[in-house]
Amino acid sequence: MGHIQNKDYSQRDFDPIVRDGEELISTHCCFCGMQCGMNIRVKIADQTVVGVEPRYDFPMNGGRLCPKGVAAYRQAELGDRLKTPLIRKNGKLEPATWDEAMDLIVSKIQDIQGKYGKDAFGIYSGSSMTNEKCYLMGKFARIGLGTKNIDYNGRYCMSSASVGFNQSIGIDRGSTNPWSDIKFADVLLIAGSNTAECHPLSMPYIWGARDRGAKLIVVDPRQTKTALVADVHLDIRPGTDVAIANGLLHVMIEENLVDQEFIDNHTTGYEELKELVKKYTPSHVSEITGVSVDKIVTAARIFGQAKNGMTMFARGVEQHATGTDSVSNYVNLCLVTGKMGRKGSGVATFTGQGNGQGGREHGQKTDQLPGFRKITDPKAREYIAGVWGVEESEIPGPGLSAFEMLQALGKEIKGLLLVCSNPIVSSPTVKDVGGYLKDLDFFVCMDMFLSESAELADVVLPSTVWVEDNGTMTNVEGRVLRVKGVDRTPGETKRDWKIICELAERLGRGKYFQFNSPEDIFNELRVASKGGIADYYGITYEKLEKMQGVFWPCPTEESEGMPRLFEDLRFNFPDGKARILAFEHKGPNEKTSKEYPVILSTGRVVFHYLSGNQTRRIETLRNFCPDPYVEIHPSLAKKYNISNGETVKVSSPRGSIELVAKITKITREDMVFVPYHWGKELAINHLTNPALEPKSKIPEFKVCAVKLEKTSAVVGENHG
Ligand SMILES: Nc1nc2c(c(=O)[nH]1)N[C@H]1C(S)=C(S)[C@@H](COP(=O)(O)OP(=O)(O)OC[C@H]3O[C@@H](n4cnc5c(=O)[nH]c(N)nc54)[C@H](O)[C@@H]3O)O[C@H]1N2
Ligand SMILES: Nc1nc2c(c(=O)[nH]1)N[C@H]1C(S)=C(S)[C@@H](COP(=O)(O)OP(=O)(O)OC[C@H]3O[C@@H](n4cnc5c(=O)[nH]c(N)nc54)[C@H](O)[C@@H]3O)O[C@H]1N2
Ligand code: SF4
Ligand SMILES: [Mo]
């Protein structure tokens, strides 16, 4: 008898089981940028959502889902979904009719804009929405409201990667390669990504590479589950990524592990880099980063000697006051060693939100028009004005970035429409943000649950949940996907796109928003993106279904899209050459001091999603992780006489929070780590530093200086 063979289940091809009385709706997960395929189980009799099955036919996840993916459908039937519009009356949010709510919103918009000018009404949007909705938000701001002030939560997320990619390779697609390429790398360098918890379904790709003998280098101050299995774990001090990359570059250059032919033919700037990294010797870099000389040299040799390899990173690298430098410096590793444009060679950032990629392409960024066009580019403005049927002069210029917009509330911005974000949990200095929101003359929020931010609104509009959504999303690979939903709008809920079109109508701008379906919106988006960097013109709903998604750019109807970029080794600059850029190590904006001697870093756990407004309500996820905690290394805990499970007060110059101590060797001795998925008194963003990266305007969520005190206080219940 032979061994039982391991089947490759991702290749399994069979019809999914449909239970009696049910139908399956084939769609994608609402959470991370992997966009795993799933079938939603719907009871035909009453159209209730009763379960989920992973999709075997979708190559990204091939029949697997992570704990959040498995539980995501439960949002649909939760009792605390918003089912009617709410209006604040005598200080309390009370149920109201759509007419009342819309009349009030329109009169407030007209009032505020009449008194203070068009830009006094802002939009703060989000990237968990479909491409259609994100596109609509950008268009609605510019020619529905006529305001320059629109930005979105992706500013907190991937904006440093955008700037870094644009300045180095001229294009901002999350990954230069399809995920199926990862398996073919000989080395993977993963920096600042807790892949196993935040993009769990990427792990099979990493295992796939290792099965072929690939080496894994992980750069992370914490020994995450991904770092645990690394060949080399560069356990850097938070905020020292520029230095560690300079150290790796130094060794590779010294030991002649660079690809001189690639450098000469396909890049500019190498000589400056070579000069700058001379002083970043392993011992100097070891002092800055806290990583041993031996590990730096070993990692550099592994990376330099490998034929094919990828560098991949996430928010651990990007959410810093020097985030764009770090991104470009990690790209440098691939440029100097010629690891580009092939199977298993390229660069990627792990897209955060479900539509973190598409949401940053089609005009809801304040400095941008659809198709990655710059709002300051006269040609781009002319083209988009043509698509929208307006004069070029009617399109406003760039406005304020997300956090700057929050800071302007009550000042130059008097009214705000908040869609798909919960900034009073997810922004730095949340206490101040609460104050800014309260300073508004008028605040309207669209959400499907009463978030901590929605609680402060004057009007709350009940949106549908993702399971009821129809449209497209663009995943971590740059693959545009079709999402489909149950055709229902429970209670008085309404689809986001319909709410926006109706608002436009009531504002007298209806003729620009004559859409009858998400597909109508997509067809306009296709034209608006035509000729831009993120060109969707050749993508149709029909093609998306046939092809399991299409990678942009896809400029013509004949084109099948471009899974792998730069195969011709021409980068997206007029001379076709990638830019090698050189950076000095500057370190975090806020340094530790005698009073605040410990570094605080913040991030995620596998069971919760972002501000937690969607996952804290789901019982199974809440049970796995009911409350936040602070990870402390045993030797640091000993200094403060803190035992596991005791309550610790963590304070930064901006605020404090009391948390349960989790004593663990996962973190470095000079830092603590706290997940950020909770609001109110449990929000770690009371402490974080609002310093912004100068180019990307991302806040420095990954480093601030804190002190620890053991307390005896009991930590409050979480806000499920
Ligand atoms: N379970 C879960 N998954 C998610 C999300 C979620 O909320 N929960 N959110 C989605 C979204 S929007 C995003 S943006 C992604 C985020 O995905 P990730 O970026 O992977 O998640 P984080 O936990 O924010 O941070 C990643 C790692 O950065 C490390 N780090 C901290 N400081 C530094 C540093 O200075 N340098 C380096 N090299 N590393 C550092 C942390 O130790 C942490 O392990 O996840 C997506 N997936
Ligand atoms: N300390 C710290 N802070 C951080 C980070 C960190 O690592 N550390 N990471 C940052 C990052 S990477 C991100 S992405 C941000 C995210 O921060 P937020 O933007 O606040 O994230 P969400 O919790 O996704 O907020 C989305 C809200 O919109 C609702 N919603 C979801 N889908 C839809 C929809 O289709 N329509 C409508 N109308 N509503 C919808 C949800 O219920 C939720 O209330 O947080 C940032 N903040
Ligand atoms: S890996 Fe991401 S997309 Fe896949 S099931 Fe989990 S949260 Fe959803
Ligand atoms: Mo994010």
PDB file of N, CA and C and ligand atoms in Angstrom, residues 75 124-126 128-130 133 153-154 156-158 315 319 352-353 418-428 446-449 451 461 463-466 469 496 602-604 609-614 617 674 676 684-685 688 701-702, ligand 2:
ATOM      1  N   GLN A  75     -22.673  39.371  10.548  1.00  0.00           N
ATOM      2  CA  GLN A  75     -23.120  40.766  10.659  1.00  0.00           C
ATOM      3  C   GLN A  75     -24.515  40.969  10.090  1.00  0.00           C
ATOM      4  N   TYR A 124     -15.369  62.457   4.840  1.00  0.00           N
ATOM      5  CA  TYR A 124     -14.335  61.537   5.327  1.00  0.00           C
ATOM      6  C   TYR A 124     -14.834  60.149   4.958  1.00  0.00           C
ATOM      7  N   SER A 125     -14.121  59.496   4.060  1.00  0.00           N
ATOM      8  CA  SER A 125     -14.640  58.264   3.462  1.00  0.00           C
ATOM      9  C   SER A 125     -13.798  57.051   3.850  1.00  0.00           C
ATOM     10  N   GLY A 126     -14.100  55.918   3.244  1.00  0.00           N
ATOM     11  CA  GLY A 126     -13.416  54.685   3.641  1.00  0.00           C
ATOM     12  C   GLY A 126     -13.129  53.763   2.479  1.00  0.00           C
ATOM     13  N   SER A 128     -13.205  50.259   2.752  1.00  0.00           N
ATOM     14  CA  SER A 128     -13.788  48.920   2.810  1.00  0.00           C
ATOM     15  C   SER A 128     -14.942  48.831   1.831  1.00  0.00           C
ATOM     16  N   MET A 129     -15.183  49.913   1.102  1.00  0.00           N
ATOM     17  CA  MET A 129     -16.308  49.939   0.170  1.00  0.00           C
ATOM     18  C   MET A 129     -15.869  49.482  -1.220  1.00  0.00           C
ATOM     19  N   THR A 130     -16.877  49.138  -2.028  1.00  0.00           N
ATOM     20  CA  THR A 130     -16.599  48.709  -3.406  1.00  0.00           C
ATOM     21  C   THR A 130     -15.985  49.861  -4.205  1.00  0.00           C
ATOM     22  N   LYS A 133     -18.548  52.485  -5.062  1.00  0.00           N
ATOM     23  CA  LYS A 133     -18.888  53.456  -4.016  1.00  0.00           C
ATOM     24  C   LYS A 133     -17.737  54.450  -3.802  1.00  0.00           C
ATOM     25  N   ASN A 153      -9.945  56.917   4.963  1.00  0.00           N
ATOM     26  CA  ASN A 153      -9.181  56.229   6.010  1.00  0.00           C
ATOM     27  C   ASN A 153      -7.925  55.523   5.489  1.00  0.00           C
ATOM     28  N   GLY A 154      -7.821  55.327   4.183  1.00  0.00           N
ATOM     29  CA  GLY A 154      -6.607  54.730   3.632  1.00  0.00           C
ATOM     30  C   GLY A 154      -5.383  55.614   3.847  1.00  0.00           C
ATOM     31  N   TYR A 156      -4.496  56.579   6.613  1.00  0.00           N
ATOM     32  CA  TYR A 156      -3.878  56.028   7.818  1.00  0.00           C
ATOM     33  C   TYR A 156      -3.211  54.690   7.529  1.00  0.00           C
ATOM     34  N   CYS A 157      -3.391  54.228   6.319  1.00  0.00           N
ATOM     35  CA  CYS A 157      -3.138  52.823   6.056  1.00  0.00           C
ATOM     36  C   CYS A 157      -2.008  52.631   5.065  1.00  0.00           C
ATOM     37  N   MET A 158      -2.258  52.879   3.794  1.00  0.00           N
ATOM     38  CA  MET A 158      -1.279  52.480   2.785  1.00  0.00           C
ATOM     39  C   MET A 158      -0.664  53.670   2.075  1.00  0.00           C
ATOM     40  N   ARG A 315       2.118  47.648   7.474  1.00  0.00           N
ATOM     41  CA  ARG A 315       2.040  48.892   8.230  1.00  0.00           C
ATOM     42  C   ARG A 315       3.175  49.063   9.235  1.00  0.00           C
ATOM     43  N   GLN A 319       3.658  52.976   8.807  1.00  0.00           N
ATOM     44  CA  GLN A 319       3.021  53.942   9.720  1.00  0.00           C
ATOM     45  C   GLN A 319       4.057  54.620  10.612  1.00  0.00           C
ATOM     46  N   GLY A 352      -4.269  46.510   3.147  1.00  0.00           N
ATOM     47  CA  GLY A 352      -4.976  46.347   4.407  1.00  0.00           C
ATOM     48  C   GLY A 352      -6.437  46.019   4.222  1.00  0.00           C
ATOM     49  N   GLN A 353      -7.231  47.061   3.976  1.00  0.00           N
ATOM     50  CA  GLN A 353      -8.665  46.865   3.890  1.00  0.00           C
ATOM     51  C   GLN A 353      -9.028  46.094   2.631  1.00  0.00           C
ATOM     52  N   LEU A 418     -19.523  61.477   7.110  1.00  0.00           N
ATOM     53  CA  LEU A 418     -18.591  60.381   7.418  1.00  0.00           C
ATOM     54  C   LEU A 418     -19.177  59.091   6.858  1.00  0.00           C
ATOM     55  N   VAL A 419     -18.407  58.418   6.019  1.00  0.00           N
ATOM     56  CA  VAL A 419     -18.877  57.174   5.409  1.00  0.00           C
ATOM     57  C   VAL A 419     -17.814  56.110   5.575  1.00  0.00           C
ATOM     58  N   CYS A 420     -18.163  54.985   6.170  1.00  0.00           N
ATOM     59  CA  CYS A 420     -17.273  53.831   6.197  1.00  0.00           C
ATOM     60  C   CYS A 420     -15.967  54.079   6.940  1.00  0.00           C
ATOM     61  N   SER A 421     -16.036  54.742   8.058  1.00  0.00           N
ATOM     62  CA  SER A 421     -14.865  54.856   8.917  1.00  0.00           C
ATOM     63  C   SER A 421     -15.329  55.205  10.325  1.00  0.00           C
ATOM     64  N   ASN A 422     -14.456  54.951  11.281  1.00  0.00           N
ATOM     65  CA  ASN A 422     -14.796  55.183  12.692  1.00  0.00           C
ATOM     66  C   ASN A 422     -13.623  55.929  13.332  1.00  0.00           C
ATOM     67  N   PRO A 423     -13.411  57.175  12.893  1.00  0.00           N
ATOM     68  CA  PRO A 423     -12.162  57.878  13.235  1.00  0.00           C
ATOM     69  C   PRO A 423     -11.987  58.156  14.720  1.00  0.00           C
ATOM     70  N   ILE A 424     -13.049  58.089  15.493  1.00  0.00           N
ATOM     71  CA  ILE A 424     -12.871  58.371  16.919  1.00  0.00           C
ATOM     72  C   ILE A 424     -12.256  57.177  17.651  1.00  0.00           C
ATOM     73  N   VAL A 425     -12.086  56.084  16.936  1.00  0.00           N
ATOM     74  CA  VAL A 425     -11.307  54.966  17.470  1.00  0.00           C
ATOM     75  C   VAL A 425      -9.964  54.866  16.748  1.00  0.00           C
ATOM     76  N   SER A 426      -9.982  55.156  15.444  1.00  0.00           N
ATOM     77  CA  SER A 426      -8.808  54.823  14.623  1.00  0.00           C
ATOM     78  C   SER A 426      -7.822  55.965  14.422  1.00  0.00           C
ATOM     79  N   SER A 427      -8.111  57.158  14.923  1.00  0.00           N
ATOM     80  CA  SER A 427      -7.189  58.286  14.727  1.00  0.00           C
ATOM     81  C   SER A 427      -6.289  58.455  15.938  1.00  0.00           C
ATOM     82  N   PRO A 428      -5.130  59.075  15.739  1.00  0.00           N
ATOM     83  CA  PRO A 428      -4.336  59.420  16.918  1.00  0.00           C
ATOM     84  C   PRO A 428      -5.058  60.516  17.710  1.00  0.00           C
ATOM     85  N   MET A 446     -22.856  57.639   7.772  1.00  0.00           N
ATOM     86  CA  MET A 446     -23.496  56.465   7.158  1.00  0.00           C
ATOM     87  C   MET A 446     -22.775  55.216   7.630  1.00  0.00           C
ATOM     88  N   ASP A 447     -23.500  54.313   8.273  1.00  0.00           N
ATOM     89  CA  ASP A 447     -22.886  53.079   8.788  1.00  0.00           C
ATOM     90  C   ASP A 447     -23.993  52.049   8.949  1.00  0.00           C
ATOM     91  N   MET A 448     -23.608  50.778   9.095  1.00  0.00           N
ATOM     92  CA  MET A 448     -24.663  49.786   9.342  1.00  0.00           C
ATOM     93  C   MET A 448     -24.795  49.455  10.819  1.00  0.00           C
ATOM     94  N   PHE A 449     -23.820  49.901  11.626  1.00  0.00           N
ATOM     95  CA  PHE A 449     -23.897  49.753  13.088  1.00  0.00           C
ATOM     96  C   PHE A 449     -23.606  51.114  13.713  1.00  0.00           C
ATOM     97  N   SER A 451     -21.515  53.104  15.361  1.00  0.00           N
ATOM     98  CA  SER A 451     -20.116  53.117  15.794  1.00  0.00           C
ATOM     99  C   SER A 451     -19.924  54.194  16.853  1.00  0.00           C
ATOM    100  N   LEU A 461     -27.400  57.527   9.016  1.00  0.00           N
ATOM    101  CA  LEU A 461     -28.146  56.856   7.952  1.00  0.00           C
ATOM    102  C   LEU A 461     -27.773  55.379   7.924  1.00  0.00           C
ATOM    103  N   SER A 463     -26.899  52.083   6.455  1.00  0.00           N
ATOM    104  CA  SER A 463     -26.453  51.453   5.199  1.00  0.00           C
ATOM    105  C   SER A 463     -26.716  49.956   5.256  1.00  0.00           C
ATOM    106  N   THR A 464     -26.595  49.320   4.115  1.00  0.00           N
ATOM    107  CA  THR A 464     -26.684  47.859   4.075  1.00  0.00           C
ATOM    108  C   THR A 464     -25.325  47.262   4.445  1.00  0.00           C
ATOM    109  N   VAL A 465     -25.286  45.975   4.791  1.00  0.00           N
ATOM    110  CA  VAL A 465     -23.992  45.347   5.080  1.00  0.00           C
ATOM    111  C   VAL A 465     -23.435  44.723   3.799  1.00  0.00           C
ATOM    112  N   TRP A 466     -22.163  44.372   3.865  1.00  0.00           N
ATOM    113  CA  TRP A 466     -21.450  43.895   2.679  1.00  0.00           C
ATOM    114  C   TRP A 466     -22.139  42.725   1.984  1.00  0.00           C
ATOM    115  N   ASP A 469     -24.197  43.778  -0.737  1.00  0.00           N
ATOM    116  CA  ASP A 469     -23.539  44.680  -1.685  1.00  0.00           C
ATOM    117  C   ASP A 469     -23.283  44.023  -3.026  1.00  0.00           C
ATOM    118  N   ASP A 496     -25.445  52.403   0.087  1.00  0.00           N
ATOM    119  CA  ASP A 496     -24.672  53.652   0.114  1.00  0.00           C
ATOM    120  C   ASP A 496     -24.802  54.420  -1.203  1.00  0.00           C
ATOM    121  N   THR A 602       1.559  49.762  18.181  1.00  0.00           N
ATOM    122  CA  THR A 602       0.160  49.316  18.157  1.00  0.00           C
ATOM    123  C   THR A 602      -0.125  48.568  16.869  1.00  0.00           C
ATOM    124  N   GLY A 603      -1.148  47.726  16.899  1.00  0.00           N
ATOM    125  CA  GLY A 603      -1.485  46.965  15.692  1.00  0.00           C
ATOM    126  C   GLY A 603      -2.679  46.075  15.932  1.00  0.00           C
ATOM    127  N   ARG A 604      -2.579  44.843  15.441  1.00  0.00           N
ATOM    128  CA  ARG A 604      -3.778  44.016  15.297  1.00  0.00           C
ATOM    129  C   ARG A 604      -3.688  42.633  15.923  1.00  0.00           C
ATOM    130  N   TYR A 609     -11.110  43.390  13.597  1.00  0.00           N
ATOM    131  CA  TYR A 609     -10.849  44.157  12.388  1.00  0.00           C
ATOM    132  C   TYR A 609     -10.925  45.642  12.707  1.00  0.00           C
ATOM    133  N   LEU A 610      -9.824  46.325  12.496  1.00  0.00           N
ATOM    134  CA  LEU A 610      -9.730  47.781  12.596  1.00  0.00           C
ATOM    135  C   LEU A 610     -10.387  48.313  13.858  1.00  0.00           C
ATOM    136  N   SER A 611     -11.295  49.298  13.719  1.00  0.00           N
ATOM    137  CA  SER A 611     -11.854  49.924  14.916  1.00  0.00           C
ATOM    138  C   SER A 611     -12.710  48.941  15.707  1.00  0.00           C
ATOM    139  N   GLY A 612     -12.922  47.753  15.184  1.00  0.00           N
ATOM    140  CA  GLY A 612     -13.649  46.718  15.920  1.00  0.00           C
ATOM    141  C   GLY A 612     -15.157  46.856  15.831  1.00  0.00           C
ATOM    142  N   ASN A 613     -15.632  47.879  15.141  1.00  0.00           N
ATOM    143  CA  ASN A 613     -17.082  48.101  15.100  1.00  0.00           C
ATOM    144  C   ASN A 613     -17.813  46.943  14.437  1.00  0.00           C
ATOM    145  N   GLN A 614     -17.142  46.226  13.544  1.00  0.00           N
ATOM    146  CA  GLN A 614     -17.790  45.087  12.909  1.00  0.00           C
ATOM    147  C   GLN A 614     -17.535  43.784  13.673  1.00  0.00           C
ATOM    148  N   ARG A 617     -18.951  42.960  17.669  1.00  0.00           N
ATOM    149  CA  ARG A 617     -20.361  42.577  17.779  1.00  0.00           C
ATOM    150  C   ARG A 617     -20.594  41.101  17.515  1.00  0.00           C
ATOM    151  N   VAL A 674       0.207  47.074  21.996  1.00  0.00           N
ATOM    152  CA  VAL A 674      -1.220  47.044  22.344  1.00  0.00           C
ATOM    153  C   VAL A 674      -2.049  47.015  21.053  1.00  0.00           C
ATOM    154  N   TYR A 676      -5.403  47.735  18.747  1.00  0.00           N
ATOM    155  CA  TYR A 676      -6.168  49.006  18.769  1.00  0.00           C
ATOM    156  C   TYR A 676      -7.646  48.875  18.424  1.00  0.00           C
ATOM    157  N   ILE A 684      -6.386  52.657  22.478  1.00  0.00           N
ATOM    158  CA  ILE A 684      -4.964  52.945  22.641  1.00  0.00           C
ATOM    159  C   ILE A 684      -4.591  54.234  21.905  1.00  0.00           C
ATOM    160  N   ASN A 685      -5.477  54.656  20.997  1.00  0.00           N
ATOM    161  CA  ASN A 685      -5.199  55.904  20.279  1.00  0.00           C
ATOM    162  C   ASN A 685      -5.347  57.157  21.145  1.00  0.00           C
ATOM    163  N   THR A 688      -1.340  57.525  21.074  1.00  0.00           N
ATOM    164  CA  THR A 688      -0.446  57.538  19.904  1.00  0.00           C
ATOM    165  C   THR A 688      -0.122  58.958  19.438  1.00  0.00           C
ATOM    166  N   PHE A 701       1.561  55.682  13.890  1.00  0.00           N
ATOM    167  CA  PHE A 701       0.888  54.760  14.806  1.00  0.00           C
ATOM    168  C   PHE A 701       1.851  53.741  15.422  1.00  0.00           C
ATOM    169  N   LYS A 702       3.005  53.540  14.812  1.00  0.00           N
ATOM    170  CA  LYS A 702       3.831  52.416  15.223  1.00  0.00           C
ATOM    171  C   LYS A 702       4.857  52.751  16.303  1.00  0.00           C
TER     172      LYS A 702
HETATM  173  N1  LIG B   2      -3.214  52.834  16.857  1.00  0.00           N
HETATM  174  C1  LIG B   2      -3.462  52.467  15.601  1.00  0.00           C
HETATM  175  N2  LIG B   2      -4.433  53.077  14.917  1.00  0.00           N
HETATM  176  C2  LIG B   2      -4.686  52.728  13.625  1.00  0.00           C
HETATM  177  C3  LIG B   2      -3.909  51.712  13.004  1.00  0.00           C
HETATM  178  C4  LIG B   2      -2.880  51.072  13.761  1.00  0.00           C
HETATM  179  O1  LIG B   2      -2.170  50.168  13.294  1.00  0.00           O
HETATM  180  N3  LIG B   2      -2.694  51.488  15.043  1.00  0.00           N
HETATM  181  N4  LIG B   2      -4.167  51.370  11.703  1.00  0.00           N
HETATM  182  C5  LIG B   2      -4.850  52.331  10.836  1.00  0.00           C
HETATM  183  C6  LIG B   2      -5.356  51.658   9.630  1.00  0.00           C
HETATM  184  S1  LIG B   2      -4.226  50.772   8.727  1.00  0.00           S
HETATM  185  C7  LIG B   2      -6.635  51.759   9.210  1.00  0.00           C
HETATM  186  S2  LIG B   2      -7.079  51.047   7.721  1.00  0.00           S
HETATM  187  C8  LIG B   2      -7.623  52.550   9.981  1.00  0.00           C
HETATM  188  C9  LIG B   2      -9.030  52.058   9.847  1.00  0.00           C
HETATM  189  O2  LIG B   2      -9.867  52.690  10.728  1.00  0.00           O
HETATM  190  P1  LIG B   2     -11.429  52.914  10.434  1.00  0.00           P
HETATM  191  O3  LIG B   2     -11.600  53.603   9.139  1.00  0.00           O
HETATM  192  O4  LIG B   2     -12.010  53.613  11.597  1.00  0.00           O
HETATM  193  O5  LIG B   2     -11.902  51.409  10.305  1.00  0.00           O
HETATM  194  P2  LIG B   2     -13.219  50.584  10.350  1.00  0.00           P
HETATM  195  O6  LIG B   2     -13.390  49.972  11.679  1.00  0.00           O
HETATM  196  O7  LIG B   2     -13.175  49.681   9.180  1.00  0.00           O
HETATM  197  O8  LIG B   2     -14.363  51.639  10.115  1.00  0.00           O
HETATM  198  C10 LIG B   2     -15.315  51.421   9.122  1.00  0.00           C
HETATM  199  C11 LIG B   2     -16.676  51.833   9.636  1.00  0.00           C
HETATM  200  O9  LIG B   2     -17.581  51.840   8.558  1.00  0.00           O
HETATM  201  C12 LIG B   2     -18.512  50.787   8.659  1.00  0.00           C
HETATM  202  N5  LIG B   2     -18.578  50.180   7.331  1.00  0.00           N
HETATM  203  C13 LIG B   2     -17.947  49.082   6.867  1.00  0.00           C
HETATM  204  N6  LIG B   2     -18.269  48.871   5.577  1.00  0.00           N
HETATM  205  C14 LIG B   2     -19.116  49.866   5.212  1.00  0.00           C
HETATM  206  C15 LIG B   2     -19.789  50.194   3.994  1.00  0.00           C
HETATM  207  O10 LIG B   2     -19.670  49.520   2.964  1.00  0.00           O
HETATM  208  N7  LIG B   2     -20.576  51.319   4.020  1.00  0.00           N
HETATM  209  C16 LIG B   2     -20.717  52.097   5.140  1.00  0.00           C
HETATM  210  N8  LIG B   2     -21.494  53.179   5.064  1.00  0.00           N
HETATM  211  N9  LIG B   2     -20.106  51.787   6.291  1.00  0.00           N
HETATM  212  C17 LIG B   2     -19.312  50.702   6.325  1.00  0.00           C
HETATM  213  C18 LIG B   2     -18.068  49.887   9.787  1.00  0.00           C
HETATM  214  O11 LIG B   2     -19.180  49.409  10.510  1.00  0.00           O
HETATM  215  C19 LIG B   2     -17.187  50.837  10.642  1.00  0.00           C
HETATM  216  O12 LIG B   2     -17.940  51.509  11.612  1.00  0.00           O
HETATM  217  O13 LIG B   2      -7.197  52.559  11.347  1.00  0.00           O
HETATM  218  C20 LIG B   2      -5.932  53.150  11.519  1.00  0.00           C
HETATM  219  N10 LIG B   2      -5.669  53.351  12.941  1.00  0.00           N
END
